[in-house]
JSON list of C-alpha atoms in Angstrom, two decimals:
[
{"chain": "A", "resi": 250, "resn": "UNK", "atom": "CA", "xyz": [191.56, -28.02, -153.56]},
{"chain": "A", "resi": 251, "resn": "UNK", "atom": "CA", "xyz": [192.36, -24.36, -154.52]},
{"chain": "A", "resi": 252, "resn": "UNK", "atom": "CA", "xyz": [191.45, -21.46, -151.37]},
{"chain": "A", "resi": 253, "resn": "UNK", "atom": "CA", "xyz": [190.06, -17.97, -152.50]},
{"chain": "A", "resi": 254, "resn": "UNK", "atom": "CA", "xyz": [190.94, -14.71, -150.62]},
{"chain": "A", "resi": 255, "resn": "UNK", "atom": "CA", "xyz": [188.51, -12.23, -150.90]},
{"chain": "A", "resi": 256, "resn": "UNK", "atom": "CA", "xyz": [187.98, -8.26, -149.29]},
{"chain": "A", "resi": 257, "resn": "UNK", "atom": "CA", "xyz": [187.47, -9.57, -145.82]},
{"chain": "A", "resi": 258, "resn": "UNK", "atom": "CA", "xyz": [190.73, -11.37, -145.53]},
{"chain": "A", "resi": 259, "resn": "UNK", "atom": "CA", "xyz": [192.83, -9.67, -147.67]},
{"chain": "A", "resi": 260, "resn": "UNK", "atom": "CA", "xyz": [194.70, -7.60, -144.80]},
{"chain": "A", "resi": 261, "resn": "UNK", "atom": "CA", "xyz": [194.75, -10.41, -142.51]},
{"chain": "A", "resi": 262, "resn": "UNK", "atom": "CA", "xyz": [196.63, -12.54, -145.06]},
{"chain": "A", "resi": 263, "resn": "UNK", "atom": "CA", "xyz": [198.95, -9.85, -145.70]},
{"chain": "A", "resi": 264, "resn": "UNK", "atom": "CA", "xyz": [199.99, -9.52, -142.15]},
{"chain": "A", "resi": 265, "resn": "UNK", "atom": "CA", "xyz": [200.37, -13.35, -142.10]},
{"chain": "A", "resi": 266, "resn": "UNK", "atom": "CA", "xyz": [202.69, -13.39, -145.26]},
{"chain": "A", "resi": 267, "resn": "UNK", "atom": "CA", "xyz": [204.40, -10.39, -143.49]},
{"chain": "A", "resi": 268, "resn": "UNK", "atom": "CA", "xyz": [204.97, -12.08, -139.98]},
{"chain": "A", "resi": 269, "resn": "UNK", "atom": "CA", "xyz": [206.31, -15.65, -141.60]},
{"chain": "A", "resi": 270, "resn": "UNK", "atom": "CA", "xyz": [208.27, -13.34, -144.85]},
{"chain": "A", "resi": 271, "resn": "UNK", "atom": "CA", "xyz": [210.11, -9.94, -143.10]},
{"chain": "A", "resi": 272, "resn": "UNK", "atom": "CA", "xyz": [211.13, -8.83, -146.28]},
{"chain": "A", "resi": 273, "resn": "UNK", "atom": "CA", "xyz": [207.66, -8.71, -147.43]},
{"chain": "A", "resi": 274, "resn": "UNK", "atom": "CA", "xyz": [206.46, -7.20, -144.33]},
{"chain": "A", "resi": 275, "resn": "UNK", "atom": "CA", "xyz": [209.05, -4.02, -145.22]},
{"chain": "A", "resi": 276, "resn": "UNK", "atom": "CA", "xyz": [207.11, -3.52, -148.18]},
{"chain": "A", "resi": 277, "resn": "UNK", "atom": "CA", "xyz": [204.08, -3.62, -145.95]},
{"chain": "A", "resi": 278, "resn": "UNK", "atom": "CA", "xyz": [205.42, -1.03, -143.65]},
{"chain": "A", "resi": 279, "resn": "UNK", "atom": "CA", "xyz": [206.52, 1.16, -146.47]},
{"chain": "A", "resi": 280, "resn": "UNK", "atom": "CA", "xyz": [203.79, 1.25, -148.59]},
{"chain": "A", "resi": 281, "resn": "UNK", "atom": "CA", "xyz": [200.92, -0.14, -146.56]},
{"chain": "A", "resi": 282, "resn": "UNK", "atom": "CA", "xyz": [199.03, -2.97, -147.78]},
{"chain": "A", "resi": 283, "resn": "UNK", "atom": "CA", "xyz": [198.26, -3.31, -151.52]},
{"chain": "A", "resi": 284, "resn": "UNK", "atom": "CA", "xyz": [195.14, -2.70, -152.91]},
{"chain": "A", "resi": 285, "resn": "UNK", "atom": "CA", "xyz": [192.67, -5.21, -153.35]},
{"chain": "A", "resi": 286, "resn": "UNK", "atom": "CA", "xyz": [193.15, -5.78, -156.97]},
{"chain": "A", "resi": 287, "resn": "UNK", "atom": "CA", "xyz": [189.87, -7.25, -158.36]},
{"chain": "A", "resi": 288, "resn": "UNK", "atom": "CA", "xyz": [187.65, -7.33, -161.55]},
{"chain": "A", "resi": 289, "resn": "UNK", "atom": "CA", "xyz": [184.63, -9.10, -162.46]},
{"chain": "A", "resi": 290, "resn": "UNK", "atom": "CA", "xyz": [183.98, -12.73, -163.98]},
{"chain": "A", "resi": 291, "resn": "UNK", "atom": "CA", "xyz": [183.48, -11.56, -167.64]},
{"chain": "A", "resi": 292, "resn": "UNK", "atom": "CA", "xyz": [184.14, -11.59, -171.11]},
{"chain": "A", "resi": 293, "resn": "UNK", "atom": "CA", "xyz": [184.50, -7.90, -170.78]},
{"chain": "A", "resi": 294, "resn": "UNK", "atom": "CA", "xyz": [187.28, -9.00, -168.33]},
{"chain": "A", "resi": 295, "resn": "UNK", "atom": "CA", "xyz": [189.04, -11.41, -170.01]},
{"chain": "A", "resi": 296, "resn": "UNK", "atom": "CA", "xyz": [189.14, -9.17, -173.54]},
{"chain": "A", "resi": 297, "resn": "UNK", "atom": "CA", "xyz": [190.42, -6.54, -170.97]},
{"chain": "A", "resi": 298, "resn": "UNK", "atom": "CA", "xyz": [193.41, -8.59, -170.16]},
{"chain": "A", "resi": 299, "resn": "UNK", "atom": "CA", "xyz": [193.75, -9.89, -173.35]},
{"chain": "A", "resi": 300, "resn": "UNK", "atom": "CA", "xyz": [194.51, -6.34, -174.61]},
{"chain": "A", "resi": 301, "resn": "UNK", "atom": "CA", "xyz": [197.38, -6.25, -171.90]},
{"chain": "A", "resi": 302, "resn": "UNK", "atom": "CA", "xyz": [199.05, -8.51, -173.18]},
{"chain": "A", "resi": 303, "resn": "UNK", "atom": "CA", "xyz": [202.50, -7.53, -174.46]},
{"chain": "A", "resi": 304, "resn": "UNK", "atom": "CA", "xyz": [201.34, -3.61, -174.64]},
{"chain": "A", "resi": 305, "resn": "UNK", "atom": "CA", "xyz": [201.34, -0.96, -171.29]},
{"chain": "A", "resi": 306, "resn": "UNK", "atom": "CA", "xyz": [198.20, -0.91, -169.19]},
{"chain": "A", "resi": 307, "resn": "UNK", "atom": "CA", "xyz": [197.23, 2.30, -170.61]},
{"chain": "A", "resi": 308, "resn": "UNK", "atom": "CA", "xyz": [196.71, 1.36, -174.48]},
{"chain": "A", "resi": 309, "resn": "UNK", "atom": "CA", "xyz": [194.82, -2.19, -173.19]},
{"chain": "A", "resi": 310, "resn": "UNK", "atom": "CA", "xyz": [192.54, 0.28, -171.23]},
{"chain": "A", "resi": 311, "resn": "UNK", "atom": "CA", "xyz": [192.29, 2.94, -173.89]},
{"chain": "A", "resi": 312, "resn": "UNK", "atom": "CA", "xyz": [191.13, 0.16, -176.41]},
{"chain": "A", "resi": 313, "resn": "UNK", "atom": "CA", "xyz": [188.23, -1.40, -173.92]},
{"chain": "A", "resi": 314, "resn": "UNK", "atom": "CA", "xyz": [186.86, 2.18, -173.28]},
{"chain": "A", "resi": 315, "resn": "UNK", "atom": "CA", "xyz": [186.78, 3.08, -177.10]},
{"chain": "A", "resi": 316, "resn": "UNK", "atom": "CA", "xyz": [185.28, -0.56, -177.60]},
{"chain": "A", "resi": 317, "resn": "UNK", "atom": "CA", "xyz": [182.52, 0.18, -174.66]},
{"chain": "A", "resi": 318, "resn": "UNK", "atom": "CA", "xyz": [181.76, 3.82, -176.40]},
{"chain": "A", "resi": 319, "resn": "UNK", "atom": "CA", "xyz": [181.39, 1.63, -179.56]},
{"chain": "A", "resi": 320, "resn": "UNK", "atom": "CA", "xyz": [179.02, -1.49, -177.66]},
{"chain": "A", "resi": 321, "resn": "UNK", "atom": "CA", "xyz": [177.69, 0.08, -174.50]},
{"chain": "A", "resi": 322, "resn": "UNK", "atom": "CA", "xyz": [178.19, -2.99, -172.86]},
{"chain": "A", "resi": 323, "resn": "UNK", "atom": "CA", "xyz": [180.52, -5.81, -173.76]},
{"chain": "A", "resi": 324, "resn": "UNK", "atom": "CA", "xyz": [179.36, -9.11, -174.37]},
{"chain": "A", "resi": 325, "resn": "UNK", "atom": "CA", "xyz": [180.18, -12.01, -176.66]},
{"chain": "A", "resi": 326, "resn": "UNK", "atom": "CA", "xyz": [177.35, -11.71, -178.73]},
{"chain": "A", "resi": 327, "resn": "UNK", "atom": "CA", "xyz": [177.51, -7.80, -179.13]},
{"chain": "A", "resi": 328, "resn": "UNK", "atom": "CA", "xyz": [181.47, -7.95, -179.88]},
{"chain": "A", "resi": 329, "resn": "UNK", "atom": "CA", "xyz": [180.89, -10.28, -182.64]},
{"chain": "A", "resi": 330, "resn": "UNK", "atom": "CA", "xyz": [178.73, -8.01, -184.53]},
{"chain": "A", "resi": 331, "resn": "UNK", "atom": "CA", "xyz": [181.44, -5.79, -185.06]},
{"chain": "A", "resi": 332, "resn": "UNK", "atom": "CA", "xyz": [183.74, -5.90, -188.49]},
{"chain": "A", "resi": 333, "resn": "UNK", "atom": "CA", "xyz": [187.47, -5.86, -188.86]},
{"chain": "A", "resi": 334, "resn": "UNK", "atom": "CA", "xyz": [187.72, -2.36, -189.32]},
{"chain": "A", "resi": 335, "resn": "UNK", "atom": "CA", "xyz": [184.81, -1.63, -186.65]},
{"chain": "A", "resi": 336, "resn": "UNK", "atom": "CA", "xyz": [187.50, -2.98, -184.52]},
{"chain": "A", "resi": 337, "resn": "UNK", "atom": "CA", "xyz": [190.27, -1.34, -186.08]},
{"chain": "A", "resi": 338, "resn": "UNK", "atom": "CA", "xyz": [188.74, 1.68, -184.64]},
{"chain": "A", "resi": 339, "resn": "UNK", "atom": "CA", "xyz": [189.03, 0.38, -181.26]},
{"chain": "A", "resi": 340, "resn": "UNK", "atom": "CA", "xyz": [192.99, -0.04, -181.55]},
{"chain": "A", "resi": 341, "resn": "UNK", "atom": "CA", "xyz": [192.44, -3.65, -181.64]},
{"chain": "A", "resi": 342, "resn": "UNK", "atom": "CA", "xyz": [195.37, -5.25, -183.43]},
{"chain": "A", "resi": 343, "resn": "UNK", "atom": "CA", "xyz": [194.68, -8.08, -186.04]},
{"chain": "A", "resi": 344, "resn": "UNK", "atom": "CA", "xyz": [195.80, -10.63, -183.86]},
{"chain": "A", "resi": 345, "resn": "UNK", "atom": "CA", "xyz": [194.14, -9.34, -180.50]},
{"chain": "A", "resi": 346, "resn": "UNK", "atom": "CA", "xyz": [190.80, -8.98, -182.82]},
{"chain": "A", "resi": 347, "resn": "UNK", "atom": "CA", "xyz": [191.55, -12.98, -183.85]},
{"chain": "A", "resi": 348, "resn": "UNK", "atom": "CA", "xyz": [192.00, -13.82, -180.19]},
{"chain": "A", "resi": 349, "resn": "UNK", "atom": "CA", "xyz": [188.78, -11.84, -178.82]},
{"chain": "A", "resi": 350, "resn": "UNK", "atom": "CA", "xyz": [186.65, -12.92, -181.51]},
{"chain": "A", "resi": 351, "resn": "UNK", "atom": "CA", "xyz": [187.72, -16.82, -180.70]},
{"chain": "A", "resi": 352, "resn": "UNK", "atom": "CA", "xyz": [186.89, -16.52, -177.27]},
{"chain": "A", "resi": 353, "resn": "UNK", "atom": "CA", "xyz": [183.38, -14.92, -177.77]},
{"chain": "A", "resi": 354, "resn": "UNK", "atom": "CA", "xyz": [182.76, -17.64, -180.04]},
{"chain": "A", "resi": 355, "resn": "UNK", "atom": "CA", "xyz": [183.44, -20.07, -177.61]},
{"chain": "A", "resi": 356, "resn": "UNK", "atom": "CA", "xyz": [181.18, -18.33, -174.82]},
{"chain": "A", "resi": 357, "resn": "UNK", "atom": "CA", "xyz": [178.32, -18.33, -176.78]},
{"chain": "A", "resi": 358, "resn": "UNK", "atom": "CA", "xyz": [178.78, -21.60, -178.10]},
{"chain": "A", "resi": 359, "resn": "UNK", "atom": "CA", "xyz": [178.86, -23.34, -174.66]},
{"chain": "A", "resi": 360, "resn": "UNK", "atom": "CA", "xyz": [182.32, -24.59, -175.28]},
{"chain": "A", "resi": 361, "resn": "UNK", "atom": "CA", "xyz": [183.93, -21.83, -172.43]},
{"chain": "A", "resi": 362, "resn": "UNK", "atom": "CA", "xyz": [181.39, -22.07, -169.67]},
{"chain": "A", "resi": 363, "resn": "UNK", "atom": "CA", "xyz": [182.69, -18.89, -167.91]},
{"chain": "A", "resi": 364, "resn": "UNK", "atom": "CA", "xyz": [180.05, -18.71, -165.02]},
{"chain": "A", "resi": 365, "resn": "UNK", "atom": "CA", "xyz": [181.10, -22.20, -163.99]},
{"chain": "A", "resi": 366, "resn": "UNK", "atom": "CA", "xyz": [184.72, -21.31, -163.83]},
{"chain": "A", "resi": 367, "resn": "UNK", "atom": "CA", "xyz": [184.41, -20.66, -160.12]},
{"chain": "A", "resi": 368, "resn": "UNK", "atom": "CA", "xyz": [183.53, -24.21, -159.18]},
{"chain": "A", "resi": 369, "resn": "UNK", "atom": "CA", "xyz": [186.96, -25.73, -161.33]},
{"chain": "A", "resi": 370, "resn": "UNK", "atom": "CA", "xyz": [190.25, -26.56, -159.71]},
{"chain": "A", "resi": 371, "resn": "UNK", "atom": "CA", "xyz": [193.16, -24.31, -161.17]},
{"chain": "A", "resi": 372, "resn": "UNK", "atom": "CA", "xyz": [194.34, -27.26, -163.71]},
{"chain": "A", "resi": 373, "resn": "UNK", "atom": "CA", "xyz": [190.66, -27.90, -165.77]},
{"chain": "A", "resi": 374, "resn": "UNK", "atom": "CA", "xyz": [190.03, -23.93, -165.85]},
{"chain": "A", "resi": 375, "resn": "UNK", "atom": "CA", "xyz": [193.84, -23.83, -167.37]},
{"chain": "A", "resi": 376, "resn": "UNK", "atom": "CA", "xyz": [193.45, -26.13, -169.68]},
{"chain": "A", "resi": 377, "resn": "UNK", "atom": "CA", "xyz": [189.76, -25.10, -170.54]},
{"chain": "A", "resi": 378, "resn": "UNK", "atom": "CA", "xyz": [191.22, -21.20, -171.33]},
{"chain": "A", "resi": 379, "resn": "UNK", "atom": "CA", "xyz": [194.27, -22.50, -173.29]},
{"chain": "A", "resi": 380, "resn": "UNK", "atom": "CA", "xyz": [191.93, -23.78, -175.74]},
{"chain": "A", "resi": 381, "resn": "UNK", "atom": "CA", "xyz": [191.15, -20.20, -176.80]},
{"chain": "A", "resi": 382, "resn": "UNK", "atom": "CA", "xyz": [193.33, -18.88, -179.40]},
{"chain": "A", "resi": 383, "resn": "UNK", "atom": "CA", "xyz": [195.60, -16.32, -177.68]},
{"chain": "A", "resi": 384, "resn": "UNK", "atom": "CA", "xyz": [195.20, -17.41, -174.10]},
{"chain": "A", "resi": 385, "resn": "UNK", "atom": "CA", "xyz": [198.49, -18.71, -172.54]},
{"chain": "A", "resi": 386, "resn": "UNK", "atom": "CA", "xyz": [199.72, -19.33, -169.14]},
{"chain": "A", "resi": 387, "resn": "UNK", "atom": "CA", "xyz": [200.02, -15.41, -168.16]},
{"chain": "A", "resi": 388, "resn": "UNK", "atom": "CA", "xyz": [196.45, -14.63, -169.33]},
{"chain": "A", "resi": 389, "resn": "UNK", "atom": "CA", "xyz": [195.22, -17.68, -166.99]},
{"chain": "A", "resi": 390, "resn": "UNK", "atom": "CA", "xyz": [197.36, -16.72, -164.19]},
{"chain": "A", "resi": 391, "resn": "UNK", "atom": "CA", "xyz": [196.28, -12.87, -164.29]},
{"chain": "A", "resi": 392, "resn": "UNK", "atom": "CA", "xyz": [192.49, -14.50, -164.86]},
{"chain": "A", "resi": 393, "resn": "UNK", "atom": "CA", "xyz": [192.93, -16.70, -161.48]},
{"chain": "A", "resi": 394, "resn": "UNK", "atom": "CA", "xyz": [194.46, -13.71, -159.31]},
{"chain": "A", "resi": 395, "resn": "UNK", "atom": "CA", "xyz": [192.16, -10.89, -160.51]},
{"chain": "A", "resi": 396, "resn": "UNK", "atom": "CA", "xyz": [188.61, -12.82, -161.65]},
{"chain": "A", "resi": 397, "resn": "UNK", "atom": "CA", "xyz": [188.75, -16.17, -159.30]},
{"chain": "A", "resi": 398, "resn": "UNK", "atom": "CA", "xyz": [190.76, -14.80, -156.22]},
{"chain": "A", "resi": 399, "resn": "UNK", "atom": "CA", "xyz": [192.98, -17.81, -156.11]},
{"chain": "A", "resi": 400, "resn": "UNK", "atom": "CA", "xyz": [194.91, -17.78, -153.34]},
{"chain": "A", "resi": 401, "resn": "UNK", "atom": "CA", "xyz": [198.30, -19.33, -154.55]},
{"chain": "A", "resi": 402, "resn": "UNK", "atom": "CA", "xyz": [199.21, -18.19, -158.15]},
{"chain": "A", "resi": 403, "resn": "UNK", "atom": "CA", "xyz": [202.24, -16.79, -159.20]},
{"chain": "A", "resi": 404, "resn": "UNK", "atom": "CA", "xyz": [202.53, -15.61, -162.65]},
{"chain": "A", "resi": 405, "resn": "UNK", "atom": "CA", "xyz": [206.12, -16.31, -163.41]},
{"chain": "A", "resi": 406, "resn": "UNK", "atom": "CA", "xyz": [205.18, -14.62, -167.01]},
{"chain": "A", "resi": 407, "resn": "UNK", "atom": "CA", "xyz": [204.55, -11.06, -165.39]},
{"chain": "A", "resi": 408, "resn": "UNK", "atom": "CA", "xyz": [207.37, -8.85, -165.51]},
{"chain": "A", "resi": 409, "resn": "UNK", "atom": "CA", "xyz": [206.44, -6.40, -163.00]},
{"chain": "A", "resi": 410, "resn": "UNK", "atom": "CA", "xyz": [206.13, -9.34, -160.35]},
{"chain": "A", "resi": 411, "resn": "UNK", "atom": "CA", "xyz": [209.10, -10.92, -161.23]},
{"chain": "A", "resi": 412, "resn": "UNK", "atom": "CA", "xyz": [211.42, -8.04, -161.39]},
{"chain": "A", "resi": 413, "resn": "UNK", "atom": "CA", "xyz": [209.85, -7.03, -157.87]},
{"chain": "A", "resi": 414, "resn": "UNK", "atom": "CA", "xyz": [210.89, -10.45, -157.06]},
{"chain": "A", "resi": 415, "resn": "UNK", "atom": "CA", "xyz": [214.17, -10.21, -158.73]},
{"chain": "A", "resi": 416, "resn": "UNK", "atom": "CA", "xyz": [214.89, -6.47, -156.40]},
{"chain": "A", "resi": 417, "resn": "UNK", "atom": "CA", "xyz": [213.93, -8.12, -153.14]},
{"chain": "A", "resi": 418, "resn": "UNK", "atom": "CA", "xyz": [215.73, -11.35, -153.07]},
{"chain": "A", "resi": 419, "resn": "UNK", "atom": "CA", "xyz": [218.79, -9.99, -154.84]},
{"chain": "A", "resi": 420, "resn": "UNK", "atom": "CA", "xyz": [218.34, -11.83, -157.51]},
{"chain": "A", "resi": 421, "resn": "UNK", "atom": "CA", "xyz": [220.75, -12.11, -160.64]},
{"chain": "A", "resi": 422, "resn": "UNK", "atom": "CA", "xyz": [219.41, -10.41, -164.16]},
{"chain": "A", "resi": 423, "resn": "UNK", "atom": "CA", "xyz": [219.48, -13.42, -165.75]},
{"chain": "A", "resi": 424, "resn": "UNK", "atom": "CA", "xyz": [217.94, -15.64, -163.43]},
{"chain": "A", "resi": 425, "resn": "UNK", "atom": "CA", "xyz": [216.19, -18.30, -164.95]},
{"chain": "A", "resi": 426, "resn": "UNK", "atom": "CA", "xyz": [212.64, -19.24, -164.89]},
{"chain": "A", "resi": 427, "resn": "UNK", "atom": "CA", "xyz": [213.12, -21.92, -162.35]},
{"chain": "A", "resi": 428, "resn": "UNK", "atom": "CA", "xyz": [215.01, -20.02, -159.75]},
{"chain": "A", "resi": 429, "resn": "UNK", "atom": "CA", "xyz": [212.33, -17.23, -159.88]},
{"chain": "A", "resi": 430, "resn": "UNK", "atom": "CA", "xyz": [209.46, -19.95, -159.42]},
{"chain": "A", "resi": 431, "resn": "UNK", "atom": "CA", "xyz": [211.76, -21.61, -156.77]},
{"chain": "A", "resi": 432, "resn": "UNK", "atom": "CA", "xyz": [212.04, -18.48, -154.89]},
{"chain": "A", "resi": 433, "resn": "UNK", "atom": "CA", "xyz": [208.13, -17.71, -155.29]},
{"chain": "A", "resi": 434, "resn": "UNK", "atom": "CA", "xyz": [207.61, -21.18, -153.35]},
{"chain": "A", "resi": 435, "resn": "UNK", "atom": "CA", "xyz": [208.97, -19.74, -150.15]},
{"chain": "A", "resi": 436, "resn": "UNK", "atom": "CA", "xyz": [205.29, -18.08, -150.16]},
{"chain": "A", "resi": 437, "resn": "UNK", "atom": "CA", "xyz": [203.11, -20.86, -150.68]},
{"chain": "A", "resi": 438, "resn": "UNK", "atom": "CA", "xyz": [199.75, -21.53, -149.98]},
{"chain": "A", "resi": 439, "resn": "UNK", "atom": "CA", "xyz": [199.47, -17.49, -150.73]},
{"chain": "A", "resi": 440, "resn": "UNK", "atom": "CA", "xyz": [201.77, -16.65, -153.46]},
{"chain": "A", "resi": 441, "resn": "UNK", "atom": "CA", "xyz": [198.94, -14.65, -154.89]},
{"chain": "A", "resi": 442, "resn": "UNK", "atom": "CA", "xyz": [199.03, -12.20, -151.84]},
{"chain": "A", "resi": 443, "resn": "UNK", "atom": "CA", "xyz": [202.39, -12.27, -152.13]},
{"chain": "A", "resi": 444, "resn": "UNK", "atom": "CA", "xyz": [202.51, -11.40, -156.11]},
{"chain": "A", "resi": 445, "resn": "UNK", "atom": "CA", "xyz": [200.17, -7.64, -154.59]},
{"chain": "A", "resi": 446, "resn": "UNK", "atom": "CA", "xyz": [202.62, -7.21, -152.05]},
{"chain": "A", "resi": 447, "resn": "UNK", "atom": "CA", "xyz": [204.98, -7.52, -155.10]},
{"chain": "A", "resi": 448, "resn": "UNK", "atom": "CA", "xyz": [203.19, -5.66, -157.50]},
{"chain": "A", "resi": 449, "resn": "UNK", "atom": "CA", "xyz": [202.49, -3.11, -154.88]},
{"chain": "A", "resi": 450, "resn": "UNK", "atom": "CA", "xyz": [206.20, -2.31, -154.38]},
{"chain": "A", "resi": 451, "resn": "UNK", "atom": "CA", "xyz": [206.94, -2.38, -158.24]},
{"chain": "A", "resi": 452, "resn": "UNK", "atom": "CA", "xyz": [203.80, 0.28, -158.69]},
{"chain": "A", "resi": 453, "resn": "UNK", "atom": "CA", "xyz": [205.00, 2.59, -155.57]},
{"chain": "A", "resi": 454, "resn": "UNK", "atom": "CA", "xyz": [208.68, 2.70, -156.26]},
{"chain": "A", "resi": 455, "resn": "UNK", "atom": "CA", "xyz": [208.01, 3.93, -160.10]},
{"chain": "A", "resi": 456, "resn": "UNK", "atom": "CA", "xyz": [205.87, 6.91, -158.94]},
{"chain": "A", "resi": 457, "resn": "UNK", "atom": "CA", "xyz": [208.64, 7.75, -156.94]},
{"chain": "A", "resi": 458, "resn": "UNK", "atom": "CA", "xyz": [211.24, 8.05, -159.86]}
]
């Protein structure tokens, strides 16, 4: 059965991952602890991260506020009122306009019952999301952390965790896929806390440069 973290244990899990992992617990004591990285169970949410995808946090959130000046508020049966070049307007791509569109579909349709998502086990809600047009493992992984608080996901897609990975361990620049998931096992049951701690360091160290 999956374990959720949530505001009141977040520290207290750090400090555990720190006292069992001391490389982690340097980032700890250089940066402090992460913040607590959340976002609401939404479709507002998942369009959100489906306009990360493969683009810098910055255009993704430019696009959602231009499509929220355009909506108000952002639901699946407001977001497919909109036309093509409605959404145009809101920088969404062709293909991210595809993928949205799908999933708001679904949502209304009953298919993607996204309010029941909290009661699934991490391999139903995986293969319930990867139905949607768009959604791979990286979008799920990002959707567990951030939306369901799972407390042991590591998404071996995200390039800011694994290159934080990748600086601590010492790892090679071609490691593969394996080795990086390998070496995120040292942190189970909370490889989630471990991916902030991660992410954390990756976010601090590039406002230093």
């Amino acid at each position: 059965m999956f374990e959720k973290f949530d505001q009141t244990n977040y520290h207290q899990l750090c400090d555990l991952l720190g006292s069992f992992h001391p490389d982690l617990q340097l980032i700890l004591d250089q940066y402090g602890y992460p913040p607590f990285w959340s976002r609401p169970n939404t479709f507002e949410s998942l369009v959100h991260i489906i306009l990360e995808q493969q683009v810098s946090l910055a255009s993704a959130l430019a696009a959602l506020n231009k499509l929220k000046e355009k909506i108000k508020v952002v639901t699946p049966a407001r977001f497919l009122l909109l036309t093509d070049q409605e959404l145009r307007d809101c920088y969404f791509s062709r293909q991210k306009t595809a993928y949205a569109r799908h999933l708001a579909e679904n949502i209304v349709s009953g298919v993607l019952p996204l309010s029941e998502m909290d009661k699934m086990d991490d391999r139903t809600i995986r293969d319930q999301l990867k139905s949607i047009k768009g959604i791979g493992d990286w979008t799920v992984d990002i959707y567990l952390i951030f939306m369901l608080h799972h407390r042991d996901i590591f998404p071996v897609g995200d390039l800011a965790a694994v290159n934080s990975l990748k600086k601590l361990k010492g790892l090679a620049a071609r490691v593969t896929r394996e080795e990086v998931l390998l070496e995120a096992d040292r942190y189970k049951p909370y490889r989630t806390i471990a991916t902030m701690i991660l992410w954390h360091a990756y976010l601090s160290e590039r406002k230093r440069k």
